[in-house]
PDB file of C-alpha atoms in Angstrom:
ATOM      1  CA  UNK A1264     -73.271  -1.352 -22.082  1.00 46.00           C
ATOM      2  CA  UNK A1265     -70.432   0.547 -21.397  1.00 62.00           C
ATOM      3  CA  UNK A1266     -68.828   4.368 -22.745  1.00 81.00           C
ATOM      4  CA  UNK A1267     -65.146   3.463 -23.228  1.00 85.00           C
ATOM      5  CA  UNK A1268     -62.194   5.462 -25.283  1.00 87.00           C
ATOM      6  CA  UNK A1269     -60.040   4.291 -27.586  1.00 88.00           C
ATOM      7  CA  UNK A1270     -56.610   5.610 -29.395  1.00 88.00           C
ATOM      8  CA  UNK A1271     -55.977   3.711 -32.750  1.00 88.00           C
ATOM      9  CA  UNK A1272     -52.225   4.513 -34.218  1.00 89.00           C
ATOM     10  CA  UNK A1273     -52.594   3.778 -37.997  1.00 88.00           C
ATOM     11  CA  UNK A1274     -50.275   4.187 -41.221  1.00 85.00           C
ATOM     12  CA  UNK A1275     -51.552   7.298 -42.860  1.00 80.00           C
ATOM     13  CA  UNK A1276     -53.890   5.531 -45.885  1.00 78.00           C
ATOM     14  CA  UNK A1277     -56.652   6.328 -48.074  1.00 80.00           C
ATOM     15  CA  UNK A1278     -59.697   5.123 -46.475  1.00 83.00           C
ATOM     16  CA  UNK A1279     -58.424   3.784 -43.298  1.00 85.00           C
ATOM     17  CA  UNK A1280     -61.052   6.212 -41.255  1.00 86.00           C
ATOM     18  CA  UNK A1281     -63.779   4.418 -43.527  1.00 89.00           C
ATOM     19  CA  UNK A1282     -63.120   1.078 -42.594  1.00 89.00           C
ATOM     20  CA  UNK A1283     -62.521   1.655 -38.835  1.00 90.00           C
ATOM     21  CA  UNK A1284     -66.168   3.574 -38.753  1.00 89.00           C
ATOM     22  CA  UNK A1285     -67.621   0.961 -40.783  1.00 91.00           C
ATOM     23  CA  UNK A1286     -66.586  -1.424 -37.850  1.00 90.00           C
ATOM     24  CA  UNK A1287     -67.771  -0.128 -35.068  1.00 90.00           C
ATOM     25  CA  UNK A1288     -70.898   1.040 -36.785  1.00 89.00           C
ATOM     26  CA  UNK A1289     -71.762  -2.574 -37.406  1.00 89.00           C
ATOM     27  CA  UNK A1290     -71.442  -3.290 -33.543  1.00 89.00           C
ATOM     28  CA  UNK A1291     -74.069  -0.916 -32.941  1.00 89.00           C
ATOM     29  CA  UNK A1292     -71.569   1.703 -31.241  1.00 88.00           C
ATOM     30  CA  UNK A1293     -71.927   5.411 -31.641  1.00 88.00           C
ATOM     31  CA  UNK A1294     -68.909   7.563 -31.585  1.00 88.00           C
ATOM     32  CA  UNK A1295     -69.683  10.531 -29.439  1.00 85.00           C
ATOM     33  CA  UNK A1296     -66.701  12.411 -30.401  1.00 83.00           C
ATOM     34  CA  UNK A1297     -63.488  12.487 -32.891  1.00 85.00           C
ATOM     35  CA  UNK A1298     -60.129  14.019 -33.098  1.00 83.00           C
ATOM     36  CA  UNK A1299     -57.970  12.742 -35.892  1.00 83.00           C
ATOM     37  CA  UNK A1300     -54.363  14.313 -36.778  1.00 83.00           C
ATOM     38  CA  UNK A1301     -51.392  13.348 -38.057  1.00 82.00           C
ATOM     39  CA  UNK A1302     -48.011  13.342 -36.497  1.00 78.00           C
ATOM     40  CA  UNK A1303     -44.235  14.101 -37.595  1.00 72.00           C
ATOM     41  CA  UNK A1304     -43.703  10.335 -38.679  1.00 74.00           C
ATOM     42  CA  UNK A1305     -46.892  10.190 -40.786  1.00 76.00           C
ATOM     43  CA  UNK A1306     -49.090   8.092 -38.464  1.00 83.00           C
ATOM     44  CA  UNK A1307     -52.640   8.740 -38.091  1.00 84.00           C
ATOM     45  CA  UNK A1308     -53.504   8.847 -34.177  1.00 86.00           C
ATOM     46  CA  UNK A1309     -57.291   8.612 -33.830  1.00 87.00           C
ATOM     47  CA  UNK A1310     -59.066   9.761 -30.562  1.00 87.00           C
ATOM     48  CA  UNK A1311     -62.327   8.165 -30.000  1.00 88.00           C
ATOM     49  CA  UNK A1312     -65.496   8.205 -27.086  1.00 87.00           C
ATOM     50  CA  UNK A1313     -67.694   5.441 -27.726  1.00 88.00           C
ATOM     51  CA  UNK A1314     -71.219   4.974 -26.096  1.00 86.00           C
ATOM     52  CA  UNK A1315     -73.099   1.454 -25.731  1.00 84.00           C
ATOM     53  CA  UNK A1316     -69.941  -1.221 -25.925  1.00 86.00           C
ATOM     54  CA  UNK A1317     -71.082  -4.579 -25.671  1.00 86.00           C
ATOM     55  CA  UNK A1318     -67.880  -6.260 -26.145  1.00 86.00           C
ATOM     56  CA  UNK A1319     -64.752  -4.342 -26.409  1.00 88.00           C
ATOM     57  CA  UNK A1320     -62.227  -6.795 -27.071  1.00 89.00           C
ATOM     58  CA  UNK A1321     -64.001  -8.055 -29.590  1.00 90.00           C
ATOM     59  CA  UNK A1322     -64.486  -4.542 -30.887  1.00 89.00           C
ATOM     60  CA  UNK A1323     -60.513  -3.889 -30.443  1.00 90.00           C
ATOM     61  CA  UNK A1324     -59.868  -7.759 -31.800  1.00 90.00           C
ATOM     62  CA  UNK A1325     -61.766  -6.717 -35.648  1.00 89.00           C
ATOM     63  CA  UNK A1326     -59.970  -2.903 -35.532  1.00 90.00           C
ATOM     64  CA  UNK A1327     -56.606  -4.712 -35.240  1.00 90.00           C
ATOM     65  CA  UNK A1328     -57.545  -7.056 -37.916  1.00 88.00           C
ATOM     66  CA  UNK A1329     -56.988  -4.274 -40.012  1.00 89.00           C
ATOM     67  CA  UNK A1330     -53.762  -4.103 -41.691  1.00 87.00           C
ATOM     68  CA  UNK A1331     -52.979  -0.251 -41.152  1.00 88.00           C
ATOM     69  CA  UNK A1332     -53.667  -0.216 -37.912  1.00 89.00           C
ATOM     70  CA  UNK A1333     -50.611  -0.548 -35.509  1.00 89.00           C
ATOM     71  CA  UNK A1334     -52.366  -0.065 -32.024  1.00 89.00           C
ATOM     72  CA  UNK A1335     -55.410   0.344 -30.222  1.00 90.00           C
ATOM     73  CA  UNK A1336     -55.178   2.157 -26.565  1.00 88.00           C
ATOM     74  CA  UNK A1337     -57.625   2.291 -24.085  1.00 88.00           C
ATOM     75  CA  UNK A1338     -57.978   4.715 -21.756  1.00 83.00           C
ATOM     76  CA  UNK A1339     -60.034   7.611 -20.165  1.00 76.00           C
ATOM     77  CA  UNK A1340     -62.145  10.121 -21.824  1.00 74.00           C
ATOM     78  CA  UNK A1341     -61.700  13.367 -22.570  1.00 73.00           C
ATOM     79  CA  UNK A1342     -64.060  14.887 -20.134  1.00 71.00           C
ATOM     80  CA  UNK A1343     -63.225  12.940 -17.129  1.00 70.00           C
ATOM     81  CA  UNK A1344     -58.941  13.825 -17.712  1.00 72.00           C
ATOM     82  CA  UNK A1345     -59.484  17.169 -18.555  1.00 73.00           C
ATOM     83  CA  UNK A1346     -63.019  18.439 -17.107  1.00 77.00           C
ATOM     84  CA  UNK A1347     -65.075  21.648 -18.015  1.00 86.00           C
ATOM     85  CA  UNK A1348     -63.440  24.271 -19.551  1.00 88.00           C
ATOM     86  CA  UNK A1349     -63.117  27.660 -19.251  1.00 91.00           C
ATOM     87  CA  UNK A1350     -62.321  30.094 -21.968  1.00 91.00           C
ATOM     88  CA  UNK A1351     -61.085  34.040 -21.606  1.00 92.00           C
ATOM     89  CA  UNK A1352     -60.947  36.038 -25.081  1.00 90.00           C
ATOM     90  CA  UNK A1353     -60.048  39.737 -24.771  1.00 87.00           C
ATOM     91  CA  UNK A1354     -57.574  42.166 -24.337  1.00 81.00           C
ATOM     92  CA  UNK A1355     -53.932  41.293 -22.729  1.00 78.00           C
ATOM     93  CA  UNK A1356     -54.146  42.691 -19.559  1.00 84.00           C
ATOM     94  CA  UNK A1357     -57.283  42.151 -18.623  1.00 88.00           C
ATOM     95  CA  UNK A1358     -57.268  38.526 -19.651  1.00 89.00           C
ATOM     96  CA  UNK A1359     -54.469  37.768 -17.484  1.00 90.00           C
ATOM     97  CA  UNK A1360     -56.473  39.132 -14.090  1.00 92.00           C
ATOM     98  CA  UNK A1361     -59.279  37.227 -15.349  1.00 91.00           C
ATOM     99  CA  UNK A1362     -56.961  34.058 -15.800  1.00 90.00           C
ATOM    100  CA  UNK A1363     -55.458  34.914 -12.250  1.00 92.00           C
ATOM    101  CA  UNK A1364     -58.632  34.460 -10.493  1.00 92.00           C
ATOM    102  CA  UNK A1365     -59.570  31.334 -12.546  1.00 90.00           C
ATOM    103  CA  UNK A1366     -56.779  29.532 -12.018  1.00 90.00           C
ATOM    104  CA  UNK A1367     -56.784  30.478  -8.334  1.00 91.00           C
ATOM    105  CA  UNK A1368     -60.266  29.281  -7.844  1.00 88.00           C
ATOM    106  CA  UNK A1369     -60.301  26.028 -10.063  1.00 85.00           C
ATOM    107  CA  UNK A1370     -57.026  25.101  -7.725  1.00 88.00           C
ATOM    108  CA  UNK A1371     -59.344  25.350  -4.438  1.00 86.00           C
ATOM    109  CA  UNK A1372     -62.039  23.146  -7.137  1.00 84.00           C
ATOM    110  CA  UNK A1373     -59.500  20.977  -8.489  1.00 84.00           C
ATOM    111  CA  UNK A1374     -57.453  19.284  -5.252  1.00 86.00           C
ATOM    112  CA  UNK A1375     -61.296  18.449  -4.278  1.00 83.00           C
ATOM    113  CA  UNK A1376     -61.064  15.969  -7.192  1.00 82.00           C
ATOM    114  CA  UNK A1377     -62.855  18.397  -9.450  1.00 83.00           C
ATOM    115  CA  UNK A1378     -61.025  18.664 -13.130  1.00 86.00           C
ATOM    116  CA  UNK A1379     -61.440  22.394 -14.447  1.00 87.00           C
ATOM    117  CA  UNK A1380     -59.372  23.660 -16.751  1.00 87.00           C
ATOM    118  CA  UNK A1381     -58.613  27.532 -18.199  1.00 89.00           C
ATOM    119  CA  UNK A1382     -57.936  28.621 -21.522  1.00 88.00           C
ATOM    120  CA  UNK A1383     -57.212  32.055 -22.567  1.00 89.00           C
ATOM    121  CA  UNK A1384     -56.544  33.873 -25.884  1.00 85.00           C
ATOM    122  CA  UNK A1385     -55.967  37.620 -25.971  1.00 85.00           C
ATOM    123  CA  UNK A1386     -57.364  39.066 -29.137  1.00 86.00           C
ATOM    124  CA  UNK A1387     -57.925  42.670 -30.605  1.00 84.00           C
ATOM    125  CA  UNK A1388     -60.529  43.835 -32.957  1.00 86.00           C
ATOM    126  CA  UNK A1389     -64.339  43.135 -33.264  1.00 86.00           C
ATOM    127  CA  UNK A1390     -64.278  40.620 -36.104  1.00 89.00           C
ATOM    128  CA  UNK A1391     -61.026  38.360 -34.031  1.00 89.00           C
ATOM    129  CA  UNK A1392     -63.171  38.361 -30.848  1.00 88.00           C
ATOM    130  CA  UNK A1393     -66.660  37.666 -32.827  1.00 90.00           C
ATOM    131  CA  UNK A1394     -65.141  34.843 -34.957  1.00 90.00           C
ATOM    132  CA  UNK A1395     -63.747  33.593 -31.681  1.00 88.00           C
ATOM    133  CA  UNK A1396     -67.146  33.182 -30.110  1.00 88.00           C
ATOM    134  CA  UNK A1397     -68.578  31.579 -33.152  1.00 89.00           C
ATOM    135  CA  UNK A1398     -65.898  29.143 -32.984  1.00 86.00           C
ATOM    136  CA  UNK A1399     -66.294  27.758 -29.435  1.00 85.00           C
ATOM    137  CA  UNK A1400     -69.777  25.919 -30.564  1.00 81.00           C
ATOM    138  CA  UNK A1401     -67.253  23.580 -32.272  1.00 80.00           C
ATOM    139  CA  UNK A1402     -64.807  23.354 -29.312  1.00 80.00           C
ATOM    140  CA  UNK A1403     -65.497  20.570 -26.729  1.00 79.00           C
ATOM    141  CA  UNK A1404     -66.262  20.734 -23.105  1.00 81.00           C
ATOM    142  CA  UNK A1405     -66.839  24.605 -22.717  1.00 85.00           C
ATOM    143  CA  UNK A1406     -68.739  25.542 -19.452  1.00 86.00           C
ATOM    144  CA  UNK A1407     -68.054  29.063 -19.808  1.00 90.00           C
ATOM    145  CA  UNK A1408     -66.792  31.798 -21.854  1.00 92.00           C
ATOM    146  CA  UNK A1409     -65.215  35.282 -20.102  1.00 93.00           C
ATOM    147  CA  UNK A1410     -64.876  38.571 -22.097  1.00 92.00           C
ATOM    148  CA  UNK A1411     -62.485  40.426 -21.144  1.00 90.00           C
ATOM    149  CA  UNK A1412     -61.659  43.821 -22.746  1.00 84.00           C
ATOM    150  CA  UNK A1413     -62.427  47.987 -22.663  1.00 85.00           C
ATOM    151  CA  UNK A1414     -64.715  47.939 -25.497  1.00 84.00           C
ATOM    152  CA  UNK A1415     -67.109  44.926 -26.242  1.00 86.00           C
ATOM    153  CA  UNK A1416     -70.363  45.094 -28.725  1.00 87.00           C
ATOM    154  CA  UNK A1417     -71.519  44.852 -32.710  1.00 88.00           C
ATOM    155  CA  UNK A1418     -70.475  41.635 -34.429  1.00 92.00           C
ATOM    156  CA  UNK A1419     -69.566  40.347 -30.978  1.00 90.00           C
ATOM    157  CA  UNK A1420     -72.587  40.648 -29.136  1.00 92.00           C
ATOM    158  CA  UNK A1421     -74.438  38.769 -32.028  1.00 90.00           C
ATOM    159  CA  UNK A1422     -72.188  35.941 -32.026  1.00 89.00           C
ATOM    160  CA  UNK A1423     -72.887  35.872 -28.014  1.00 89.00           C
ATOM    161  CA  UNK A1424     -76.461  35.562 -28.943  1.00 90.00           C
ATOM    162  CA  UNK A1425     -75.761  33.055 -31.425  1.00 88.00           C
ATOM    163  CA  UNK A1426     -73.290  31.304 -28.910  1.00 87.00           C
ATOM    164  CA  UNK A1427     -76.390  31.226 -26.578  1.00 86.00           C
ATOM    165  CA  UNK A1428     -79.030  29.462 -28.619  1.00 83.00           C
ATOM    166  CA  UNK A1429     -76.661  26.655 -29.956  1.00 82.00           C
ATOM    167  CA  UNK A1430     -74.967  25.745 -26.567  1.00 83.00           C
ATOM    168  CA  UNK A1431     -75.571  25.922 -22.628  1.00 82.00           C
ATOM    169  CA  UNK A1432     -72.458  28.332 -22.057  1.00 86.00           C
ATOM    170  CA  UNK A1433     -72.437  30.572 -19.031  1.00 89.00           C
ATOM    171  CA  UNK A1434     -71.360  34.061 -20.388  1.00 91.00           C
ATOM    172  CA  UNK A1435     -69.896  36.166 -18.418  1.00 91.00           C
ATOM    173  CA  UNK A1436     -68.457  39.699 -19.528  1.00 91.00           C
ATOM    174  CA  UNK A1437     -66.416  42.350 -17.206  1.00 92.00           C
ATOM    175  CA  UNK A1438     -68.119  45.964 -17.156  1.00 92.00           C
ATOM    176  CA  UNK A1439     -67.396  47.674 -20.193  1.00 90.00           C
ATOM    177  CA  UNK A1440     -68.842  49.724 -22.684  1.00 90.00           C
ATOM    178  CA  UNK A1441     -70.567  48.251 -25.721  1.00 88.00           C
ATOM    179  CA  UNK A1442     -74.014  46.239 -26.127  1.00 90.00           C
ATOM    180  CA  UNK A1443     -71.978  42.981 -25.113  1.00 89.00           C
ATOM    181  CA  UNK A1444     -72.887  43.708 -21.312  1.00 89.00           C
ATOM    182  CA  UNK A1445     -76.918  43.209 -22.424  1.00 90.00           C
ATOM    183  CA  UNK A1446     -76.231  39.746 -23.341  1.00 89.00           C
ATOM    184  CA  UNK A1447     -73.727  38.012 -21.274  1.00 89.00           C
ATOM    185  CA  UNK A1448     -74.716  36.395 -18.203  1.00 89.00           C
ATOM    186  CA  UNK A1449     -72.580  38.011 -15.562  1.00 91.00           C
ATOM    187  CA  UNK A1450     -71.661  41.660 -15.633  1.00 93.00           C
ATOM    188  CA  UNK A1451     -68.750  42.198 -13.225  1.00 92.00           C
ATOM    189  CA  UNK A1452     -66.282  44.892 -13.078  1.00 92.00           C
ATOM    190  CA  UNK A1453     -63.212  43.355 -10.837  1.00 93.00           C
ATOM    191  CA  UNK A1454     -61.330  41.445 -13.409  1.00 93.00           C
ATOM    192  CA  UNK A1455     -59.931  38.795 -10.756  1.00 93.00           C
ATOM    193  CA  UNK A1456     -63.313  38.116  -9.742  1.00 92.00           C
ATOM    194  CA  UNK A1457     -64.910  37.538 -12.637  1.00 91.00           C
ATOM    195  CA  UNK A1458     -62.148  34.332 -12.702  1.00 91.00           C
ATOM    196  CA  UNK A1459     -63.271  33.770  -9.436  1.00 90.00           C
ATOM    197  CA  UNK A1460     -67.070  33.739 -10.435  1.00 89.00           C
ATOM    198  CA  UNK A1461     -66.759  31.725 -13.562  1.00 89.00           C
ATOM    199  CA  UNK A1462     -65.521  28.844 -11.801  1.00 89.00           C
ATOM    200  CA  UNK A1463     -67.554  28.961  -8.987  1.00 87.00           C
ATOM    201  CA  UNK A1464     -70.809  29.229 -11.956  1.00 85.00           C
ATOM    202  CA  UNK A1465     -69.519  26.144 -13.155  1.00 83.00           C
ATOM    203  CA  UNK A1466     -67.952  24.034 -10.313  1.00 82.00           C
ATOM    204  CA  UNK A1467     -70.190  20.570  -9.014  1.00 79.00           C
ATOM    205  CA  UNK A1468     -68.520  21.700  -5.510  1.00 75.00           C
ATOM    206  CA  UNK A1469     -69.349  25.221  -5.266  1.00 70.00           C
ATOM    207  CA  UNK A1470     -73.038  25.930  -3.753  1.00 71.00           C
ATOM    208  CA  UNK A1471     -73.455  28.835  -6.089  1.00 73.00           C
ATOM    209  CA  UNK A1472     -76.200  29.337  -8.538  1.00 72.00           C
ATOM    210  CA  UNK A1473     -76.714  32.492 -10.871  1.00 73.00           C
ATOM    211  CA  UNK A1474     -80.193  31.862 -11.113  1.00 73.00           C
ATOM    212  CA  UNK A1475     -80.623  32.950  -7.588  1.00 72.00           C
ATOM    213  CA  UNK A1476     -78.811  36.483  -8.308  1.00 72.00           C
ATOM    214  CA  UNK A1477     -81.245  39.078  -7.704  1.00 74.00           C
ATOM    215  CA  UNK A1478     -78.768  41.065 -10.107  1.00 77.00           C
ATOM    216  CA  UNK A1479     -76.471  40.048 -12.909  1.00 80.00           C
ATOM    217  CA  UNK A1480     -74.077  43.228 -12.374  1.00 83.00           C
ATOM    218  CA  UNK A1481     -71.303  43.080  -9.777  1.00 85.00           C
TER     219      UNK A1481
END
């Protein structure tokens, strides 16, 4: 039984989504992740993984049966196109040496036939940054999360906690004041290696393991 992913293009209709789930579900497929939006002409574009397909073309055959559907695509998921993830929330400056040193380092990762990918969104205040955190437990294929300001702690370090129990994120923070540094991972001052470290935490091809660390400050 295979893991496949499918696009379906559809007219946008009242209870298209219903009937497209209600197929699959009857093949005994689960749908290990979703992204539905609609575009400037008013299609529906629906992004699907799939685990345990017995027969896809049959699978593809019934969807088109449908009459608002106008295509089904095939093609690979979201994981293995875009790889882990790496996200930077903080301050301007510092996010951009963080991002420097990620990007570098993922390069060295990436031409190995690795596929890691950076993110970064510079934010200012405690409740941005905390709501932020919160949010990446709904954000898909986040290894790790860098935070990168002057001032980290309150609001923030309890979403970190939070961020903790729900998913296996690596945390690392850069050496600041605030009660942030107590709960993140990776403590390290040098903004560019902090990057540097968060890729190398998370890479398949790096022999690096945190665990080992006889300190978590750098």
């Amino acid at each position: 039984m295979a893991n496949v992913a499918i696009t379906i293009l559809t007219m946008e209709k009242l209870g298209v989504l219903d009937e497209i789930t209600r197929i699959i579900s009857s093949y005994n497929v689960n749908i290990s992740y979703t992204h539905l939006f609609i575009d400037k002409n008013d299609n529906g574009s629906i992004n699907l993984e799939l685990e345990n397909v017995n027969d896809l073309q049959v699978l593809i055959d019934e969807l088109n049966s449908i009459e608002a559907i106008k295509k089904v695509s095939i093609h690979s998921s979201v994981s293995d196109i875009y790889g882990k993830r790496i996200i930077i929330f903080g301050g301007g400056s510092q996010v951009s040496q963080v991002a420097l040193g990620a990007i570098t380092e993922a390069d060295r990762h990436n031409i190995r036939g690795e596929r890691i990918s950076v993110d970064t969104t510079p934010l200012v205040g405690e409740k941005e940054i905390a709501e932020a955190v919160n949010g990446l437990a709904r954000l898909p294929r986040v290894s790790a999360l860098v935070l990168a300001g002057s001032l980290m702690g309150g609001s923030i370090t309890t979403a970190v906690k939070n961020l903790k129990k729900e998913q296996n994120i690596l945390v690392i923070s850069l050496n600041m004041p605030g009660s942030v540094v107590d709960v993140a991972d990776l403590v390290i001052t040098d903004p560019i290696q902090a990057g540097v470290m968060a890729v190398m935490s998370i890479s398949d091809t790096a022999i690096f393991d945190i665990n080992k660390l006889k300190t978590n400050k750098f």
